[in-house]
Coordinates of C-alpha atoms (C1' of nucleotides) in Angstrom, one line a residue:
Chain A
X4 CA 67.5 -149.4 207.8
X5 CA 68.8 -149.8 204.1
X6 CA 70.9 -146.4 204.1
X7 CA 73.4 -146.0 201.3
X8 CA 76.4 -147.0 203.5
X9 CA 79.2 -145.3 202.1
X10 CA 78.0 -142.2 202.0
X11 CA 76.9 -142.6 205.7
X12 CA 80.9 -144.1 206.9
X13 CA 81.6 -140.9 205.2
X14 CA 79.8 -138.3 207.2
X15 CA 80.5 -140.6 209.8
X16 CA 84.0 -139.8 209.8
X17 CA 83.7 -136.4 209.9
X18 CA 80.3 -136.0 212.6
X19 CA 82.6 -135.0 215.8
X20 CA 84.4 -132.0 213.4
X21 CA 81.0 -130.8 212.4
X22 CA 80.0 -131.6 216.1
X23 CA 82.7 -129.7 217.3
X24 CA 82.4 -126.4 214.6
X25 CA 78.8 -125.8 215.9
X26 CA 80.7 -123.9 218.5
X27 CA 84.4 -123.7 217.2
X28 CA 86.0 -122.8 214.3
X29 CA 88.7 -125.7 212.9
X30 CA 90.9 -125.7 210.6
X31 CA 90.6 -128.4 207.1
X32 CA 93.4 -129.8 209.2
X33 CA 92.1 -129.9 212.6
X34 CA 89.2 -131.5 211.0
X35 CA 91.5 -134.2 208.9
X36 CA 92.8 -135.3 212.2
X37 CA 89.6 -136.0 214.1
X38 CA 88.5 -138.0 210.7
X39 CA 91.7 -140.3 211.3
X40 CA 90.6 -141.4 214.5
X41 CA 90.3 -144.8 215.0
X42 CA 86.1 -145.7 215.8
X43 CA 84.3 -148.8 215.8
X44 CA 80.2 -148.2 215.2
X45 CA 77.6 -149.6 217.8
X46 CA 73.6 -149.4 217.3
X47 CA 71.6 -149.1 220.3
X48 CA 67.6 -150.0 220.5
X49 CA 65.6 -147.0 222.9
X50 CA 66.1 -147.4 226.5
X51 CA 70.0 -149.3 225.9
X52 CA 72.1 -148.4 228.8
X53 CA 75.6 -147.5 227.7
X54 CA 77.3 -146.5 230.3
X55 CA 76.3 -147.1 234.2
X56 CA 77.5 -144.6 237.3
X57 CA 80.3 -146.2 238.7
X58 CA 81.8 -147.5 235.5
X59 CA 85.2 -146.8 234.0
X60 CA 85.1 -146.4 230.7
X61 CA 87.8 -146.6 228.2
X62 CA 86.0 -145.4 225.0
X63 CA 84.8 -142.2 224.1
X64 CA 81.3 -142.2 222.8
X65 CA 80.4 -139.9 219.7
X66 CA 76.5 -139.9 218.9
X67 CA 76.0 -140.4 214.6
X68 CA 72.0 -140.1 215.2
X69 CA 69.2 -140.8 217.2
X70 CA 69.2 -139.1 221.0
X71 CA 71.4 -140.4 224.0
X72 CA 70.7 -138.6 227.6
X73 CA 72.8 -138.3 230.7
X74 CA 70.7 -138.9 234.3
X75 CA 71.2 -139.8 237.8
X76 CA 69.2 -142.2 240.1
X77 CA 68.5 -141.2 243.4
X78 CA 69.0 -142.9 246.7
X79 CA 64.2 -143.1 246.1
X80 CA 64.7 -144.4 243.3
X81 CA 63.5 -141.0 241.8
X82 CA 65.5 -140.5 238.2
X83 CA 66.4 -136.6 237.0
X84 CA 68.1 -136.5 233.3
X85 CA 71.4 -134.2 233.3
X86 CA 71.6 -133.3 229.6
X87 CA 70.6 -134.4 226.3
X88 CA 72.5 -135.5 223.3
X89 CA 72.1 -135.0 219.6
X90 CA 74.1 -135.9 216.8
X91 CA 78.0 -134.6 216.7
X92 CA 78.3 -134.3 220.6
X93 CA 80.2 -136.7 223.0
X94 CA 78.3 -137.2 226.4
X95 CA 81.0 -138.7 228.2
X96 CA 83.4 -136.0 227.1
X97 CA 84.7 -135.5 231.0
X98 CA 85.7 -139.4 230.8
X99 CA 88.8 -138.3 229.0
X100 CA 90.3 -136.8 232.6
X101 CA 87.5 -138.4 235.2
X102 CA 88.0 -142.3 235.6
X103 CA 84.6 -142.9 237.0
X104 CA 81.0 -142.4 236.2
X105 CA 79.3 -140.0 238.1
X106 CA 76.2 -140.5 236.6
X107 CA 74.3 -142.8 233.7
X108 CA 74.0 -142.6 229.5
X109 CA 71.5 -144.1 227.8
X110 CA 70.3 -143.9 224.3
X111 CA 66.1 -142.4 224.3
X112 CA 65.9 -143.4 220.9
X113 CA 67.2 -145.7 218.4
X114 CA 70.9 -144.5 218.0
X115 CA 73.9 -144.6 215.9
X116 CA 77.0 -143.9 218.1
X117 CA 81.0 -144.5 217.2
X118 CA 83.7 -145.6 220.0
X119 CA 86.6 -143.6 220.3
X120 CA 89.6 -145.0 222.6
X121 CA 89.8 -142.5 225.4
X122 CA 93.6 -143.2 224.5
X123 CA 93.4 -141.5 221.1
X124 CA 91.9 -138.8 222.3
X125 CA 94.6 -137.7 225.0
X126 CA 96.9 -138.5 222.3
X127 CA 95.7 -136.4 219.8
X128 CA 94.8 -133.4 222.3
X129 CA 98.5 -133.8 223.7
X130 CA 99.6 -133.1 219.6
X131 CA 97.5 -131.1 218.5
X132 CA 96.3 -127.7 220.9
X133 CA 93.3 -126.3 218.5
X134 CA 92.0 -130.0 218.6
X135 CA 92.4 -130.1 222.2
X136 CA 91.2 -126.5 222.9
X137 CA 88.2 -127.3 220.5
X138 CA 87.4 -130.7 222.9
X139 CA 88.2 -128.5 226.1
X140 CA 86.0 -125.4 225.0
X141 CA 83.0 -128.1 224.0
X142 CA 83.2 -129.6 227.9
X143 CA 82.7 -126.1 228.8
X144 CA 79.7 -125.2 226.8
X145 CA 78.5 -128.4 228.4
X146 CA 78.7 -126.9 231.6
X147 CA 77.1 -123.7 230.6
X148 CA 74.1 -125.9 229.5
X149 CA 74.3 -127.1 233.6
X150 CA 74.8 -123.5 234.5
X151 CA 71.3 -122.7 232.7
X152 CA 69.7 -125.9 233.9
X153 CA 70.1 -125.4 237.8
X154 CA 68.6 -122.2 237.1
X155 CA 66.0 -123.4 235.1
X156 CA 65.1 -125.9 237.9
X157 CA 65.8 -123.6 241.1
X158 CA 63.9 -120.6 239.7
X159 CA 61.5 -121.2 237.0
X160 CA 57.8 -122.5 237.1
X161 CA 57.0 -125.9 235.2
X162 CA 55.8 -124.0 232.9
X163 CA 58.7 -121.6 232.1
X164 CA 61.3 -124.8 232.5
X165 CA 58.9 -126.4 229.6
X166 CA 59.1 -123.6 227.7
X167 CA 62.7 -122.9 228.3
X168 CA 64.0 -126.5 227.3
X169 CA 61.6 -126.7 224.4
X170 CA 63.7 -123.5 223.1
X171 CA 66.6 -124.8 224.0
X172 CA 66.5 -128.5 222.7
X173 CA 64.8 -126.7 219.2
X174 CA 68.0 -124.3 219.3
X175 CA 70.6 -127.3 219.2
X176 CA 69.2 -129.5 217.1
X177 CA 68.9 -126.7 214.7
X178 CA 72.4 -125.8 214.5
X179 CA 73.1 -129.5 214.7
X180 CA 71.1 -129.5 211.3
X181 CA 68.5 -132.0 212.8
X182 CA 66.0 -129.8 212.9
X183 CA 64.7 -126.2 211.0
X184 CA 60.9 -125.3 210.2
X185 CA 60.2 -125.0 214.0
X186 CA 59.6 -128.4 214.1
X187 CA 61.6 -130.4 216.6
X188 CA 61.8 -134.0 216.4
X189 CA 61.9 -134.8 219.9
X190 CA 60.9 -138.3 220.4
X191 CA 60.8 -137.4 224.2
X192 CA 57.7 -139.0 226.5
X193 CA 56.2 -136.8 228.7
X194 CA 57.6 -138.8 231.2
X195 CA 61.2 -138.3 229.8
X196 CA 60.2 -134.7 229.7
X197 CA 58.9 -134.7 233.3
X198 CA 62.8 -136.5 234.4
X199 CA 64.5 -133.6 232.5
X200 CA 62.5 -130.9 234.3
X201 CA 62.0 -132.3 237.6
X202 CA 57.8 -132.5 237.7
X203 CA 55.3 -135.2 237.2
X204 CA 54.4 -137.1 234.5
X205 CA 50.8 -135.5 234.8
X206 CA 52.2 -132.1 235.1
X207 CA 54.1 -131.6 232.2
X208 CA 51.2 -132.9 230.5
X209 CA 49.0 -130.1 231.6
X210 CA 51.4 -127.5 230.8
X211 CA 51.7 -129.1 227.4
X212 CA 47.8 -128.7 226.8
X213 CA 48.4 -124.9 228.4
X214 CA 51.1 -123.8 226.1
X215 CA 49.2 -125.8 222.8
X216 CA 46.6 -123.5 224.6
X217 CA 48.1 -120.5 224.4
X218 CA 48.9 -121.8 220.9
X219 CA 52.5 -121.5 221.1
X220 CA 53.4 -125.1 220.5
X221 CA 52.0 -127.7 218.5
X222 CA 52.8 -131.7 219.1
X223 CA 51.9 -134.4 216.6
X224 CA 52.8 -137.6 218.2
X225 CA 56.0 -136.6 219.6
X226 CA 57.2 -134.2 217.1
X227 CA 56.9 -130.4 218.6
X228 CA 55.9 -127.8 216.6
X229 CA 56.9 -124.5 217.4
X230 CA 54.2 -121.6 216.6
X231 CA 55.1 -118.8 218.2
X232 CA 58.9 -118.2 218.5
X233 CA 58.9 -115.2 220.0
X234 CA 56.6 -116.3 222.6
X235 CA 58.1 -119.3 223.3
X236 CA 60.7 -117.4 223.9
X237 CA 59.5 -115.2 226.4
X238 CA 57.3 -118.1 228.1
X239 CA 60.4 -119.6 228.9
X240 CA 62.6 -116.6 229.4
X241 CA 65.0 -118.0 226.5
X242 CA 68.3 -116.4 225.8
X243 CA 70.8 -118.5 224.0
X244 CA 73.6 -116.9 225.0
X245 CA 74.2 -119.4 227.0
X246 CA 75.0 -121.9 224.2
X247 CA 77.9 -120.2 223.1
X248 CA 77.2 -120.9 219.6
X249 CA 79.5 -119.8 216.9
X250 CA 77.7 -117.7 215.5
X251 CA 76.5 -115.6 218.0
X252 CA 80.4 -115.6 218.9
Chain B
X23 CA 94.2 -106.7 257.9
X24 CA 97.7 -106.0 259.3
X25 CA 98.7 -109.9 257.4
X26 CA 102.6 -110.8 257.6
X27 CA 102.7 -109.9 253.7
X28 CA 105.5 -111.7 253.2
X29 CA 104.4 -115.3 254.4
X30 CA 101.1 -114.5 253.0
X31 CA 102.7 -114.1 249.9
X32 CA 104.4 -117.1 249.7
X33 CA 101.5 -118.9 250.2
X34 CA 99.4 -117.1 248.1
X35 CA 101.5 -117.7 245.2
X36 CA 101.3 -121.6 245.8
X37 CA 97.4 -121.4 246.3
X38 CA 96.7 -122.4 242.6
X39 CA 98.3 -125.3 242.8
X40 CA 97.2 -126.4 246.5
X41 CA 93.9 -126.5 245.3
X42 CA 94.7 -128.2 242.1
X43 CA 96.0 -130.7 243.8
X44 CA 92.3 -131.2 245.9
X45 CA 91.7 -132.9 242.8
X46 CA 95.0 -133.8 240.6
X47 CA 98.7 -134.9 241.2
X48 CA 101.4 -132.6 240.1
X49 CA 104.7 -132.6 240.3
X50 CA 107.1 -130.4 241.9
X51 CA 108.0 -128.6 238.8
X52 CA 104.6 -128.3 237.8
X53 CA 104.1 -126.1 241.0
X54 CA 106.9 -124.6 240.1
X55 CA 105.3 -123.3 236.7
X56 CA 102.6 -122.3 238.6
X57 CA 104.2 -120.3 241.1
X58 CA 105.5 -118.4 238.5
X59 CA 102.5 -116.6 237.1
X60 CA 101.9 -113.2 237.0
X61 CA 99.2 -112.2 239.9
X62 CA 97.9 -109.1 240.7
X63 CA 96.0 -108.8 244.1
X64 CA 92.5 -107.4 245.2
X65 CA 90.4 -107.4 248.1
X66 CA 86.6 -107.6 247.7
X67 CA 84.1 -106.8 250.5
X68 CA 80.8 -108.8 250.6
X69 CA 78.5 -108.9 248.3
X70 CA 81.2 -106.5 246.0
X71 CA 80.7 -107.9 242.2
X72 CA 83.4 -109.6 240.1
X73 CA 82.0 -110.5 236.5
X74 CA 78.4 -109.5 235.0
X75 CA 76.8 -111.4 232.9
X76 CA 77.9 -110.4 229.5
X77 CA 81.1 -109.4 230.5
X78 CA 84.1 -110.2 228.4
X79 CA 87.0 -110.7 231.2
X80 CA 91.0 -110.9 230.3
X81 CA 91.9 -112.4 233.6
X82 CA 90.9 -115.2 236.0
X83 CA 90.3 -115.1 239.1
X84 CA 91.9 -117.1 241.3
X85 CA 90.1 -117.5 245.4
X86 CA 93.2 -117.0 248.2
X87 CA 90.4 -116.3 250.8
X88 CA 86.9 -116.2 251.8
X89 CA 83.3 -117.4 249.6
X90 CA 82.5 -116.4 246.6
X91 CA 79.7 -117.7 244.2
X92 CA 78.7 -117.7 240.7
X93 CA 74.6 -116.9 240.1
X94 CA 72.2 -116.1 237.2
X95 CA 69.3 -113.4 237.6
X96 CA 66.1 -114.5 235.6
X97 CA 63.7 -112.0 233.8
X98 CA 61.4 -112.0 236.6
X99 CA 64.4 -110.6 239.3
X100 CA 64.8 -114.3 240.4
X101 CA 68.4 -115.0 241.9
X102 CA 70.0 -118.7 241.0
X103 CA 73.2 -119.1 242.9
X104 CA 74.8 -121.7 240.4
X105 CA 78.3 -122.4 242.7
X106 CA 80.1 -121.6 245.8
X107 CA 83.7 -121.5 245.4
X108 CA 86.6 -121.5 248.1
X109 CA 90.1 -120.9 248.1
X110 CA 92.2 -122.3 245.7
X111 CA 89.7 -122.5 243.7
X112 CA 89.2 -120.4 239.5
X113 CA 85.5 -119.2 239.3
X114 CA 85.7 -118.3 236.4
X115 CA 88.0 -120.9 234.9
X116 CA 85.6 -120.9 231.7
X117 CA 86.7 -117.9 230.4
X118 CA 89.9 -119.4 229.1
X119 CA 87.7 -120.9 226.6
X120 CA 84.4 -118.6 226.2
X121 CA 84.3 -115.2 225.6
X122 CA 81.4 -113.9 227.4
X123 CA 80.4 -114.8 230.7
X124 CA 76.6 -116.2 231.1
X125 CA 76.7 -115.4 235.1
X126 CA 77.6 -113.2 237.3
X127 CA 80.5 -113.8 240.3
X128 CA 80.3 -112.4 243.6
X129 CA 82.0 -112.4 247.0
X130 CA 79.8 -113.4 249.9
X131 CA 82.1 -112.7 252.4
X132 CA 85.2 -110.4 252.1
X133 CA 87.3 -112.2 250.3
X134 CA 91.2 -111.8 248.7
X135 CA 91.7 -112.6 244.6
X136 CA 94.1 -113.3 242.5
X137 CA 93.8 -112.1 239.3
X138 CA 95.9 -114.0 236.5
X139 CA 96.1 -112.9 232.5
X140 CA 94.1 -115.7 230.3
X141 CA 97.0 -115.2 228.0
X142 CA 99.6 -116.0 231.0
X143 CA 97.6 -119.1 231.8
X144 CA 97.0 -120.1 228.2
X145 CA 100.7 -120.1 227.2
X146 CA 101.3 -122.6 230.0
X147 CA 98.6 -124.7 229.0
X148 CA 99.9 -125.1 225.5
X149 CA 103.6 -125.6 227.1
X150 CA 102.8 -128.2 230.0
X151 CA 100.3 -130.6 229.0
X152 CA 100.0 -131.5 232.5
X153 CA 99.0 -128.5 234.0
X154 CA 96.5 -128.2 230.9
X155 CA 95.5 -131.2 232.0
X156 CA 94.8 -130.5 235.7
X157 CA 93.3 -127.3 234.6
X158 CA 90.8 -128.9 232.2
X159 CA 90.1 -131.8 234.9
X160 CA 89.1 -129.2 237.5
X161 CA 86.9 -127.2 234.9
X162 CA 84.8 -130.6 234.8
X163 CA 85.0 -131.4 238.2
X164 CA 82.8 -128.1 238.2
X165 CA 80.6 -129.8 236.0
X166 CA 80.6 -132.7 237.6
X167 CA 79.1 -130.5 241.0
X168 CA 77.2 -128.8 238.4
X169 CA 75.4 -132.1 237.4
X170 CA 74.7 -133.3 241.4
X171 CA 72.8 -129.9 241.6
X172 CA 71.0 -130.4 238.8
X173 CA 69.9 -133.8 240.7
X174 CA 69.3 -131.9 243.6
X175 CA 67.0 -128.9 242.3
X176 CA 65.1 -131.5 240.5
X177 CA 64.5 -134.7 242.6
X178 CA 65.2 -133.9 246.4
X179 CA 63.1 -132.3 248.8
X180 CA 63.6 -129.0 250.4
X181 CA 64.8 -130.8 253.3
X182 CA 67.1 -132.9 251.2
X183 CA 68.7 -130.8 249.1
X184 CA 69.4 -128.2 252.5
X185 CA 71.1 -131.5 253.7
X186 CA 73.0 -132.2 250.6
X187 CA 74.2 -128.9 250.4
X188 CA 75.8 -128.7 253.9
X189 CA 77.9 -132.0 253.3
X190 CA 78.8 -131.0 250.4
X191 CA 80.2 -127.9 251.4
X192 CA 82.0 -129.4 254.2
X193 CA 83.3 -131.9 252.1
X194 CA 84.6 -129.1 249.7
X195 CA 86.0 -126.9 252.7
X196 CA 87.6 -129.6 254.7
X197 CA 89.5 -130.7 251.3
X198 CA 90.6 -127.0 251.0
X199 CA 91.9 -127.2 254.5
X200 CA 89.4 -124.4 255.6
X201 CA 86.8 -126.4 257.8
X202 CA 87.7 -129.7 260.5
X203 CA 85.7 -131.1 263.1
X204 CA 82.8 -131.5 261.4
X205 CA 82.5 -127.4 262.1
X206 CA 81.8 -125.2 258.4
X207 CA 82.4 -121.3 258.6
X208 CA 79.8 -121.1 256.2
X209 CA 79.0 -117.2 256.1
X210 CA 75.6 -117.5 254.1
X211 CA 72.6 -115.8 255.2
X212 CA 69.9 -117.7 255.0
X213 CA 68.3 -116.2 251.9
X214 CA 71.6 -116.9 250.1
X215 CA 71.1 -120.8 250.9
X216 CA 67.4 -120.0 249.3
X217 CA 69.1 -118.7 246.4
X218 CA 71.2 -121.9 246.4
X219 CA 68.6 -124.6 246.4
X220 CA 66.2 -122.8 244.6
X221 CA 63.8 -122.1 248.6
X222 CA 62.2 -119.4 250.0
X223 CA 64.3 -118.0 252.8
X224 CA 61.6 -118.8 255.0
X225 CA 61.5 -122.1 254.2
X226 CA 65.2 -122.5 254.8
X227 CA 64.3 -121.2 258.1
X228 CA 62.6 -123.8 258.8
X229 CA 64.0 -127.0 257.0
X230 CA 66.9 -125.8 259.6
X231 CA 65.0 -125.9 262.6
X232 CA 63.9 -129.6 261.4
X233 CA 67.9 -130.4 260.8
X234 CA 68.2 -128.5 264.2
X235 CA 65.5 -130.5 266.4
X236 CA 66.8 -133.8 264.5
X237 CA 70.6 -132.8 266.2
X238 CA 72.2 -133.2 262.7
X239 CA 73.2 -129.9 263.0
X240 CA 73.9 -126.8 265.3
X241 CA 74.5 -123.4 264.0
X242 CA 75.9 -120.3 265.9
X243 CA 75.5 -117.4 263.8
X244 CA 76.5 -118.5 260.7
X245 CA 78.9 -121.1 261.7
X246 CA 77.4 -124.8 261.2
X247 CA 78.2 -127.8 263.2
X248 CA 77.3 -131.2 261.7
X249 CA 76.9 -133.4 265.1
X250 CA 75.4 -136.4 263.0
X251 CA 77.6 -137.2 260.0
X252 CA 76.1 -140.0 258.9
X253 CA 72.6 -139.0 259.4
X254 CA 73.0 -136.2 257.5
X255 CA 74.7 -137.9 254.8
X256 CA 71.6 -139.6 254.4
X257 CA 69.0 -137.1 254.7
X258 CA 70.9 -135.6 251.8
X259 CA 71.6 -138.7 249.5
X260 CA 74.9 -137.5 249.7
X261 CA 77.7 -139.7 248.1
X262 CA 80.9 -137.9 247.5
X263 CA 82.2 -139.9 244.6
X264 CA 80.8 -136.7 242.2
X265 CA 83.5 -134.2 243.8
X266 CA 86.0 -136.8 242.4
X267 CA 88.6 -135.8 245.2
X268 CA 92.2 -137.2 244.4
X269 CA 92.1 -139.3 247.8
X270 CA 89.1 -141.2 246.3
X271 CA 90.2 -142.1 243.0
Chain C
dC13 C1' 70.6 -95.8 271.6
dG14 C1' 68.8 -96.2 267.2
dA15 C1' 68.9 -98.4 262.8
dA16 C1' 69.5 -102.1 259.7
dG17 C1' 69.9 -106.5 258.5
dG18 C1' 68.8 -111.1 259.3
dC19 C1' 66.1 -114.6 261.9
dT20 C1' 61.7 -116.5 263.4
dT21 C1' 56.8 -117.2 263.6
dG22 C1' 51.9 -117.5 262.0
dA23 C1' 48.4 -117.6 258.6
dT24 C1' 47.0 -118.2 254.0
dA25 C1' 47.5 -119.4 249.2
dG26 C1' 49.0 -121.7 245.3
dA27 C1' 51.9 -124.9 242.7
dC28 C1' 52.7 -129.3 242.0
dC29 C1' 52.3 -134.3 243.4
dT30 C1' 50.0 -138.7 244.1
dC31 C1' 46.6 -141.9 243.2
dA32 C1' 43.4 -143.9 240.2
dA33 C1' 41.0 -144.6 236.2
dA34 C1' 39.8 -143.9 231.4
dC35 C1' 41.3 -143.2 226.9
dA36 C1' 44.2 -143.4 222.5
dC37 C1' 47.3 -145.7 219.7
dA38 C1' 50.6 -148.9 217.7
dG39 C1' 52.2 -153.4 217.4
dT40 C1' 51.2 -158.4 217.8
dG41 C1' 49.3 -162.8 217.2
dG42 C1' 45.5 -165.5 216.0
Chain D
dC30 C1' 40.9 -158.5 209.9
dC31 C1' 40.2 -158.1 214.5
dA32 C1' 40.6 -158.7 219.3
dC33 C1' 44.5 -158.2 222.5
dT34 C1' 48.2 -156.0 224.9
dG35 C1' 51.3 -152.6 226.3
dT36 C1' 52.8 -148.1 226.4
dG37 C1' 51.9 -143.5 226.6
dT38 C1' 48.4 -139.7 227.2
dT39 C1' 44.6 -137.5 229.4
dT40 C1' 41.4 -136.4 233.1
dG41 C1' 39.7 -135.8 237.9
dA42 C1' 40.0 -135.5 242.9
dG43 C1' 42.5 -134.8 246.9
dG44 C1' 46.6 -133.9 249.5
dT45 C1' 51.3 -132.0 250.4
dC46 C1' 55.0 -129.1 250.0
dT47 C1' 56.6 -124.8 249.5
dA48 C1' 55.7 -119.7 248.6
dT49 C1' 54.0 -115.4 249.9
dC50 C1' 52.7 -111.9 253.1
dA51 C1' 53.1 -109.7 257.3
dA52 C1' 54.7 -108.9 261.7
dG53 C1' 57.7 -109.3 265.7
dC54 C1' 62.2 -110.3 267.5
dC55 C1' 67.1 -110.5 267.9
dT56 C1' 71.8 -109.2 267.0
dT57 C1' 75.2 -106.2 265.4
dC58 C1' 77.2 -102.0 264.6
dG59 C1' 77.8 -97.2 264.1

DNA sequence: CGAAGGCTTGATAGACCTCAAACACAGTGG
DNA sequence: CCACTGTGTTTGAGGTCTATCAAGCCTTCG
């Protein structure tokens, strides 16, 4: 907890302009702007509820660190996560033009996260049309992450969604620079895993022991190894197109 | 096909902002701007292809008439249908933003098209920050259906997510001013509402007979009835507050 | 009238879920 | 230092939902 605090305010500052260039290019100017916006810093503890459907927000939320998820409750009480959140992104992003919550965020791990006034936002998009092209085109790559996840759950096998996400999740966090080595540190429970797939608990833990099987995977508490790219890959039938990264153009 | 061109026309060119306005407020002179764009027409027969994955398009496509859908094709031949979308309605609204499309579009039914330069619509986003705005909104509006399917695939039963689906759609339709009376000229085969919620057209089959033989529903042909409004808002879980409609808030 | 596409039905198989219990591990308090 | 507790993981057995296969039927349309 003792982290050299300047230096972190620092990248602070700049996190939703890195955010934003793993899929657009900015200007030093674009990125001058977002570092003047106004924030105020919040910690949350695993499991914190930030935002609730039904809710109207009037802050933005940026995630600094840890790992925030999106999900919906259903009318059986059965929970299914929407999307994930590293460091850099905004889950709430659609809150700038939607007044109310369609669905929950909550932090799955100990997380850093800064509080932008929606107000700011608007303002700054409404100045400044890169900035606000760079915030529109980042809602859209969200979507395109939806796009790939009804697929995933309306056409793939628990195994292949396991695989697919696993790829996926290590392919983000690597360009968010949180991860590189293969090694993703997910933090994830199997039951977290089970809500972002749509299976059982007991389920994706059998297709965990398959795919550590098949050694493509390796877990160590809950850090997942990857072994075998390519088959990963293929397990999961991964193509990150999808993510519209900026390098891949 | 004999239309009165002339009335069609009018109406056609307003057809952007009539179904911006499902969701969003303009002004008269925002219409105005609208109006304005540069449209070329086309006619598609079913089933006739729009995009391809991969494709890099220079227009949008904007629905006058008739069903079309977005969809993903998985390595194994699997077919995802990812979104319906009716008239007044931009598929393929995305593309303003990304460059490559990571789905495919469609026409179930014949269907007429607008199809509008991303320049053209670009410019007037970066001159009316209104009509940017309504634009973006409706792009996450999308994502915001996107998100309820993602809850759907994963969470609901065959029979629930059939159920979901169908007030959904009539929601969407009767907003666009295409369905009343609780009637929906649905057009999907029944293998296309497989493709949908991720079933077995077999299975549709029968989840329909069960919606059938519970009077929530009639169909004749491919025309469905909802007799039960409520009860099949409840077999589905279905809350409208997702499609964020502009008479709801 | 024939052909094609879509709908319906039955039988069987497999994927995945539920329930229940044992096990592993980290954190806590005595 | 060691029970104790709680959370998460693993295992087994049985059941349910949904897919697959195969065939017959019905409607539409040329």
């Amino acid at each position: 907890m003792h982290e050299p605090i300047t230096q972190s305010l620092t990248a602070d500052c700049d996190r939703l302009g890195v955010g934003l260039e793993v899929n657009t290019k900015l200007s030093e100017q674009d990125r001058a702007v977002l570092r003047a916006l106004p924030i105020s810093i919040r910690t949350l503890v695993p499991d914190q509820i930030l935002m609730e459907e039904g809710d109207r927000p009037t802050h933005a939320c940026l995630v600094l660190s840890g790992l925030l998820c999106s999900h919906k409750v259903l009318a059986d009480g059965g929970r299914q996560i929407i999307a994930f959140w590293v460091a850099g992104e905004v889950p709430d992003l659609q809150g700038l033009h939607l007044s109310t919550m369609d669905h929950g965020i909550n932090a799955l791990s100990t997380a850093r996260v800064a509080l932008v006034p929606h107000q700011a936002l608007r303002e700054l998009s409404a100045g400044n049309p890169a900035v606000a092209a760079a915030l529109w085109r980042k809602t859209l790559i969200d979507a395109a992450i939806y796009r790939e996840w009804i697929a995933s759950l309306g056409r793939r096998s628990a195994y292949g969604r396991i695989a697919h996400l696993i790829c996926e999740l290590y392919t983000r966090f690597h360009a968010a620079g949180i991860a590189s080595d293969h090694t993703l540190p997910l933090g994830l429970t199997q039951d977290e895993l089970g809500d972002a797939t749509g299976l059982s608990t007991v389920h994706v833990n059998r297709i965990l022991q398959q795919l550590r099987g098949e050694a493509l995977i390796r877990t160590r508490g809950r850090e997942v190894s990857i072994l075998d790219w390519f088959g990963l890959t293929r397990a999961g039938g991964f193509d990150p197109a999808y993510l519209h990264l900026k390098t891949a153009g």
